Short mmCIF file of C-alpha atoms in Angstrom, two decimals:
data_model
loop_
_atom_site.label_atom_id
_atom_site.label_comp_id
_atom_site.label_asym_id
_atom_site.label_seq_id
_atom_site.Cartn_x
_atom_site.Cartn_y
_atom_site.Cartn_z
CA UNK A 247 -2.26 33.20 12.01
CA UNK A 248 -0.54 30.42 10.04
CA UNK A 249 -1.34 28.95 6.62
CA UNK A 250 0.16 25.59 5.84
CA UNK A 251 -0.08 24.42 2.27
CA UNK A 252 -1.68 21.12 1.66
CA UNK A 253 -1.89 19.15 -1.44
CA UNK A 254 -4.79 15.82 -1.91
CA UNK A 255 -2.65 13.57 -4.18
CA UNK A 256 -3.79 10.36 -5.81
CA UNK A 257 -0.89 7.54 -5.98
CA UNK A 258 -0.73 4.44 -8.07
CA UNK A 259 -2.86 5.90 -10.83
CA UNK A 260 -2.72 8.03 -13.42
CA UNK A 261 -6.26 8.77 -13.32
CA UNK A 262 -8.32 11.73 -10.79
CA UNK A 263 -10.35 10.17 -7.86
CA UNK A 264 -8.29 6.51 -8.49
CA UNK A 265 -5.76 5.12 -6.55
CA UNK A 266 -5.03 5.99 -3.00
CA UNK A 267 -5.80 9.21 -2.41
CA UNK A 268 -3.47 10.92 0.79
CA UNK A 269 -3.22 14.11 2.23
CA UNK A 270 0.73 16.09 1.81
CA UNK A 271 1.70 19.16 3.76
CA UNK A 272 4.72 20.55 3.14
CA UNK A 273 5.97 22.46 6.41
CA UNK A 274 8.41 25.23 7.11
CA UNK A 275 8.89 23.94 10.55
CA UNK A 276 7.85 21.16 12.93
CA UNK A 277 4.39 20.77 14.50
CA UNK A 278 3.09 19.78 17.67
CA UNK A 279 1.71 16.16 17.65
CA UNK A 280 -1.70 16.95 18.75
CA UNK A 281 -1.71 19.02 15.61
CA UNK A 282 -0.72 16.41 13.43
CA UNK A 283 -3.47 14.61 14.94
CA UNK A 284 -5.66 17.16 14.34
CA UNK A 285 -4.88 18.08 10.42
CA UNK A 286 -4.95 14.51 9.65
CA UNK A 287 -8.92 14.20 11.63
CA UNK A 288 -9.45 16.99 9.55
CA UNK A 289 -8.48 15.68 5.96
CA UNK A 290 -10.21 12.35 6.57
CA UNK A 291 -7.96 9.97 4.88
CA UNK A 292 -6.27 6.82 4.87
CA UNK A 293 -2.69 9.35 4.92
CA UNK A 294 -1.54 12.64 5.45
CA UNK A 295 2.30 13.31 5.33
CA UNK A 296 4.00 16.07 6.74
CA UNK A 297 7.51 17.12 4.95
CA UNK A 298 9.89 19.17 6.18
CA UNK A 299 13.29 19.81 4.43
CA UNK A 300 16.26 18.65 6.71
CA UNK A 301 18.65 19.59 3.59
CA UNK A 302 17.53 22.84 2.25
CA UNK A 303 19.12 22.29 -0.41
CA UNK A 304 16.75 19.28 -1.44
CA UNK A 305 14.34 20.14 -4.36
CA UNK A 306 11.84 17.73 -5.89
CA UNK A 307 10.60 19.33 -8.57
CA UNK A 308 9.79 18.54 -12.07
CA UNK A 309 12.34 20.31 -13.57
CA UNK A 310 14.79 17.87 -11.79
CA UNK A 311 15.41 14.97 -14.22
CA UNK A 312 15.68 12.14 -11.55
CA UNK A 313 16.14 13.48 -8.54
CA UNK A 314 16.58 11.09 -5.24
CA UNK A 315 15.48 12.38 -2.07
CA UNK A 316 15.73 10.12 1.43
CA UNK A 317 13.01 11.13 3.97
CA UNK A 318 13.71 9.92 7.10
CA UNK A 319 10.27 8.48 8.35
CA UNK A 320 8.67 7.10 12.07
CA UNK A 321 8.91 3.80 10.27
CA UNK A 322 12.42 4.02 8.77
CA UNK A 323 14.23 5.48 5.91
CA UNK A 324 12.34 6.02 2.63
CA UNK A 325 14.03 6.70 -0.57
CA UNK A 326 11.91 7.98 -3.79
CA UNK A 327 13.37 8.46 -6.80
CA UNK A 328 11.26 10.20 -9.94
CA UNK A 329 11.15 7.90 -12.70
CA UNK A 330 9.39 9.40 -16.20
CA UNK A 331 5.82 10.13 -15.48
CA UNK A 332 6.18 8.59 -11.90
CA UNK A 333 8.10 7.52 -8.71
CA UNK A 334 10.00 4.67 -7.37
CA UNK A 335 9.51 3.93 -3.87
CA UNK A 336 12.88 1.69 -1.97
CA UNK A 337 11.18 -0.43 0.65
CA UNK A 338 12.43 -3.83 2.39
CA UNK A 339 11.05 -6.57 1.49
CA UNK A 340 9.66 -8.96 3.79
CA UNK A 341 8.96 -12.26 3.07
CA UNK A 342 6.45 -14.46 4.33
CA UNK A 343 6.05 -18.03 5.86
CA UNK A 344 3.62 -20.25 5.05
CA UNK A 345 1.18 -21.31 7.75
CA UNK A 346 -1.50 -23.88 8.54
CA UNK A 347 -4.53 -22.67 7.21
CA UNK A 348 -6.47 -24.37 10.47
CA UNK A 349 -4.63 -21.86 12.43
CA UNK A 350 -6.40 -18.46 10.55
CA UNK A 351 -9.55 -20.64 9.81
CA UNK A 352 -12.12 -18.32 11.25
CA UNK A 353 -10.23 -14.95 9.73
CA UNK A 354 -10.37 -16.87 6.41
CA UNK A 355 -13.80 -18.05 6.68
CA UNK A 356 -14.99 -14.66 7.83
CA UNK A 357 -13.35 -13.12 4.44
CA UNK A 358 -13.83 -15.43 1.54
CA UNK A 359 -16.73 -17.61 2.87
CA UNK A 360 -16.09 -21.03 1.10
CA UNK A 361 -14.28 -20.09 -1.54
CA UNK A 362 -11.37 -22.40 -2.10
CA UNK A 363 -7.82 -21.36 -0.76
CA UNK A 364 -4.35 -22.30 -2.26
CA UNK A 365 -2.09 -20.74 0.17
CA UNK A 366 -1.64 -19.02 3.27
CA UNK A 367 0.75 -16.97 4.64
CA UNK A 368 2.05 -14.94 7.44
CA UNK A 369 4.94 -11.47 7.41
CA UNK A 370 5.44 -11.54 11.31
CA UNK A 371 7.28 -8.71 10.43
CA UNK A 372 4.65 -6.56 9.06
CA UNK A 373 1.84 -8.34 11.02
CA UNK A 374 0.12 -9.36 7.62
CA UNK A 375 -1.32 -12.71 6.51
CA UNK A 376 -1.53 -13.46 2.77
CA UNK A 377 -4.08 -15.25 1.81
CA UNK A 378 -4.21 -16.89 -2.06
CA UNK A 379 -7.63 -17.90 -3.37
CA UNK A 380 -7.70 -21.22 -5.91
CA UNK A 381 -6.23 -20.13 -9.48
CA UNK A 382 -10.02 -21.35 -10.75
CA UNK A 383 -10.74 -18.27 -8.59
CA UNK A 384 -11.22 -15.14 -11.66
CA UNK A 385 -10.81 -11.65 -10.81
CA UNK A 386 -14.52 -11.25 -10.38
CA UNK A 387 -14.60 -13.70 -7.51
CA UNK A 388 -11.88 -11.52 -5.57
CA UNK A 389 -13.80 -7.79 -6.54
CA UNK A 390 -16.78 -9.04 -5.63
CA UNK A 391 -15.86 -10.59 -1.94
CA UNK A 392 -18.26 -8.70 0.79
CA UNK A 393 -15.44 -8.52 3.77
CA UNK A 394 -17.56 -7.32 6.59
CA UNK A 395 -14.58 -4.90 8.94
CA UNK A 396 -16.25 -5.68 12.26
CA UNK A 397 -16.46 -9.69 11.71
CA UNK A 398 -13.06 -9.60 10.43
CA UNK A 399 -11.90 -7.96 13.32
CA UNK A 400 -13.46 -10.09 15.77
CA UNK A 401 -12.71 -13.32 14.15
CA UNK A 402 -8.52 -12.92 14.26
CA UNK A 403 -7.52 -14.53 17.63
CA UNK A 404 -4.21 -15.88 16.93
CA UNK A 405 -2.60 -11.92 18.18
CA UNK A 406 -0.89 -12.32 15.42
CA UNK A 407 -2.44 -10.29 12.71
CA UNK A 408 -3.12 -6.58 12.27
CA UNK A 409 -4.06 -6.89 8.48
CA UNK A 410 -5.31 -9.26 5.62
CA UNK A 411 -4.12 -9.66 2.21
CA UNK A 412 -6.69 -12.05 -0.63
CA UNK A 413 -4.99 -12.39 -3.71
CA UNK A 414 -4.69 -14.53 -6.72
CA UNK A 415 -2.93 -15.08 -9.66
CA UNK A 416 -3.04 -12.58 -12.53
CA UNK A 417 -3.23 -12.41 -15.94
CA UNK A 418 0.22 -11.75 -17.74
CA UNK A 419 -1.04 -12.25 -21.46
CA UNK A 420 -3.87 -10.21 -20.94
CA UNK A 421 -2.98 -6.23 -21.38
CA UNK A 422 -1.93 -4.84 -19.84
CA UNK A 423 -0.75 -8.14 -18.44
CA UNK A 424 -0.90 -7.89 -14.83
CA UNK A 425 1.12 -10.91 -12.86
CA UNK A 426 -1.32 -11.08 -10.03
CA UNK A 427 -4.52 -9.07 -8.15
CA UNK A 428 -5.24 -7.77 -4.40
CA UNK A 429 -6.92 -6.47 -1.85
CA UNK A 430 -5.86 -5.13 1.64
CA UNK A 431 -7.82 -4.83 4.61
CA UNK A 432 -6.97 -3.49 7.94
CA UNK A 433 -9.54 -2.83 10.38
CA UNK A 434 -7.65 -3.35 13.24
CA UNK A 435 -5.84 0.23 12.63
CA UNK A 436 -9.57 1.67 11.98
CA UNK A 437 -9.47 0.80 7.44
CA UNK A 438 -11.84 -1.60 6.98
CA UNK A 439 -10.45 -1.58 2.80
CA UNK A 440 -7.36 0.43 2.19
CA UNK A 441 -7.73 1.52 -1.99
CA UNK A 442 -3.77 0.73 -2.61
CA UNK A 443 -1.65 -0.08 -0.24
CA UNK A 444 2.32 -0.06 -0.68
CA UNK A 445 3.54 -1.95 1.98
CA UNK A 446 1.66 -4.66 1.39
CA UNK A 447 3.84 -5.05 -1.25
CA UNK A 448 6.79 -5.82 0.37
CA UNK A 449 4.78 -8.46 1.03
CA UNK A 450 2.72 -9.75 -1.94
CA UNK A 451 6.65 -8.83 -4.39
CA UNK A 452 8.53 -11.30 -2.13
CA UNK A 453 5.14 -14.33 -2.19
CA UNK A 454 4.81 -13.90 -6.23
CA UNK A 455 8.05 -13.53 -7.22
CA UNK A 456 9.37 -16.87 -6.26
CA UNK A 457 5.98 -18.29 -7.09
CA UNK A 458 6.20 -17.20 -10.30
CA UNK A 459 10.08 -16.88 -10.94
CA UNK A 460 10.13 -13.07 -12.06
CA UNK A 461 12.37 -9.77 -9.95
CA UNK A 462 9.74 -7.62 -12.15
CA UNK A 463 6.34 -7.65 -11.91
CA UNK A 464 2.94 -5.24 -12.65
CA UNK A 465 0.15 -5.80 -9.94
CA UNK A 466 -3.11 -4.31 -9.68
CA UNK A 467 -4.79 -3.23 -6.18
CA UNK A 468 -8.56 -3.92 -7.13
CA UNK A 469 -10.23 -1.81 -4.14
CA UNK A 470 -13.06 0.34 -5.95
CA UNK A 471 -10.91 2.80 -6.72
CA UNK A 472 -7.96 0.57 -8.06
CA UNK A 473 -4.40 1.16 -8.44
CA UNK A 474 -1.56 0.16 -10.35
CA UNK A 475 2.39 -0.80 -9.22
CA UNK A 476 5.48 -1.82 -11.15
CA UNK A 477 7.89 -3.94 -8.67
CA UNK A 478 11.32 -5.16 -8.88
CA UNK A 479 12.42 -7.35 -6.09
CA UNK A 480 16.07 -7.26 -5.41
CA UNK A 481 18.83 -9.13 -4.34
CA UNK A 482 19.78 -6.72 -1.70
CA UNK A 483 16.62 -7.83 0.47
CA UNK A 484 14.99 -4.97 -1.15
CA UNK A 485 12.04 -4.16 -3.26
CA UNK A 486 11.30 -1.38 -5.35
CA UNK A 487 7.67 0.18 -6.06
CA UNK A 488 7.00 2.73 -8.63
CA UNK A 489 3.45 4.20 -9.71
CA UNK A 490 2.34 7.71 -10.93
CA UNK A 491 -0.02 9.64 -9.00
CA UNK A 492 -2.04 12.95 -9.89
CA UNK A 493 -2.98 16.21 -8.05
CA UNK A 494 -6.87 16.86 -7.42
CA UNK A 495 -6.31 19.24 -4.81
CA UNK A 496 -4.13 21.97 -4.03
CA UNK A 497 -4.90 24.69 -0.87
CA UNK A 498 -4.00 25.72 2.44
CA UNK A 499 -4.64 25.19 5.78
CA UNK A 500 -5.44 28.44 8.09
CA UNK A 501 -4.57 27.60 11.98
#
C-alpha cells in the first residue's frame, strides 16, 4: 500500500473556491504514466502536478524568505520564485501577430455574436488567437458572453487554433485599477472555460503592453471564479507572472 500526499490549491487569488483551482502531489519517486493519468481522472481538474525533488536539497517552504526553485517541466523550464504573500512565475513571452479578422470570422462570430471587434490576433507559437472586443465594449459585455464549447469547436477551421482569448481594455483608475480583462477558452484540449489561465499570459502581457506602453501591468481573469495576476514583461523576451493562491485541501491518496 502507498499513500501519496495531495494538496487542492487555488492560484491567482487570495480568496477559497476563487481562482484556478489545481491538484499538487508531491512524490517521493516517479510514477507510471497510466497512473498519472489515473490520479489526475480522479481529481477532476483543469491541473494536477506531480513534484519530485531532483535536488534534495531544494526546500520551498515558508520559512524560506525568497526562495527560487527551477522545475524542469514536459513543456520547458519553470522558475518560481516566492514573493511576500505570493509567487512569481518566469515564462517566455510570446508575442502575437495580427491577423485578418475574415480569416477567424466564424470562430469570432461563434464567440461574441455581433459584438464589435477591435483587434485580432494570432501566437502560432502557443496556438492561441486573441481576440479584442470594441473599447465601448464594458466589462459586463465580456462576463456575460454565452461561448457555447461545442460550436466553438466546430467553427475553427483554419488548423490553426487550439484556444481563444476575448479581451478588452481595463480600467486603470478604477481600484484596484486593472489594465485590461479576459477570458480563456479551450475546448479543443476538453476546457470549454479555463477559470485563470497563466499562459495565456504570455500572450495577452506581450498584446497590452505595447498597446498600452507599460512592462507592469495587473489583469483580471473574469471566468466565474476570477483571478488576479501582476505581470512584468521583460526585455529578455521574458515575462513574469506573480499571484497568491490558498490551500482548501490537504490529504492523501491510498493506491
Amino acid at each position: 500500500m502507498m499513500e501519496i500526499p495531495v494538496y487542492t490549491l487555488d492560484a491567482f487569488t487570495n480568496s477559497p473556491f476563487k481562482g484556478n483551482p489545481a491538484a499538487v502531489c508531491p512524490l517521493i519517486r516517479e510514477l507510471s504514466d497510466d497512473l498519472y493519468q489515473k490520479i489526475a481522472v480522479e481529481m477532476n481538474l483543469s491541473e494536477t502536478a506531480f513534484i519530485t525533488r531532483i535536488n534534495q536539497s531544494d526546500d520551498f517552504t515558508k520559512e524560506n524568505i525568497n526562495p527560487t526553485l527551477v522545475f524542469e517541466t514536459r513543456s520547458g523550464e519553470l522558475a518560481v520564485t516566492r514573493k511576500g504573500e505570493g509567487y512569481v512565475m518566469d515564462f517566455p513571452l510570446n508575442p502575437p501577430t495580427q491577423e485578418d479578422p475574415n480569416e477567424f470570422r466564424d470562430i469570432i462570430k461563434a464567440a461574441v455574436g455581433n459584438h464589435p471587434v477591435q483587434d485580432v490576433y494570432l501566437s502560432s507559437n502557443t496556438e492561441k488567437l486573441l481576440v479584442r472586443l470594441a473599447d465601448s465594449c464594458d466589462r459586463s459585455v465580456l462576463t456575460s458572453l454565452k461561448v457555447d464549447p461545442v460550436t466553438l469547436q466546430s467553427s475553427e477551421r483554419s488548423g490553426r487554433v487550439k484556444g481563444l482569448i476575448l479581451t478588452i481594455k481595463g480600467s486603470p483608475n478604477c481600484q484596484p485599477g486593472y489594465d485590461f480583462y479576459s477570458r480563456y477558452f479551450a475546448p479543443w484540449y476538453g476546457i470549454p472555460e479555463d477559470p485563470v489561465t497563466g499562459s495565456a499570459h504570455t500572450v495577452l502581457g506581450s498584446y497590452w503592453s505595447k498597446k498600452l506602453g507599460k512592462k507592469k501591468m495587473l489583469a483580471y481573469q473574469c471566468s466565474s471564479r476570477g483571478g488576479e495576476l501582476e505581470l512584468e514583461v521583460r526585455d529578455d523576451g521574458r515575462i513574469n507572472i506573480a499571484g497568491q493562491a490558498v490551500t482548501v485541501l490537504q490529504g492523501s491518496i491510498t493506491l
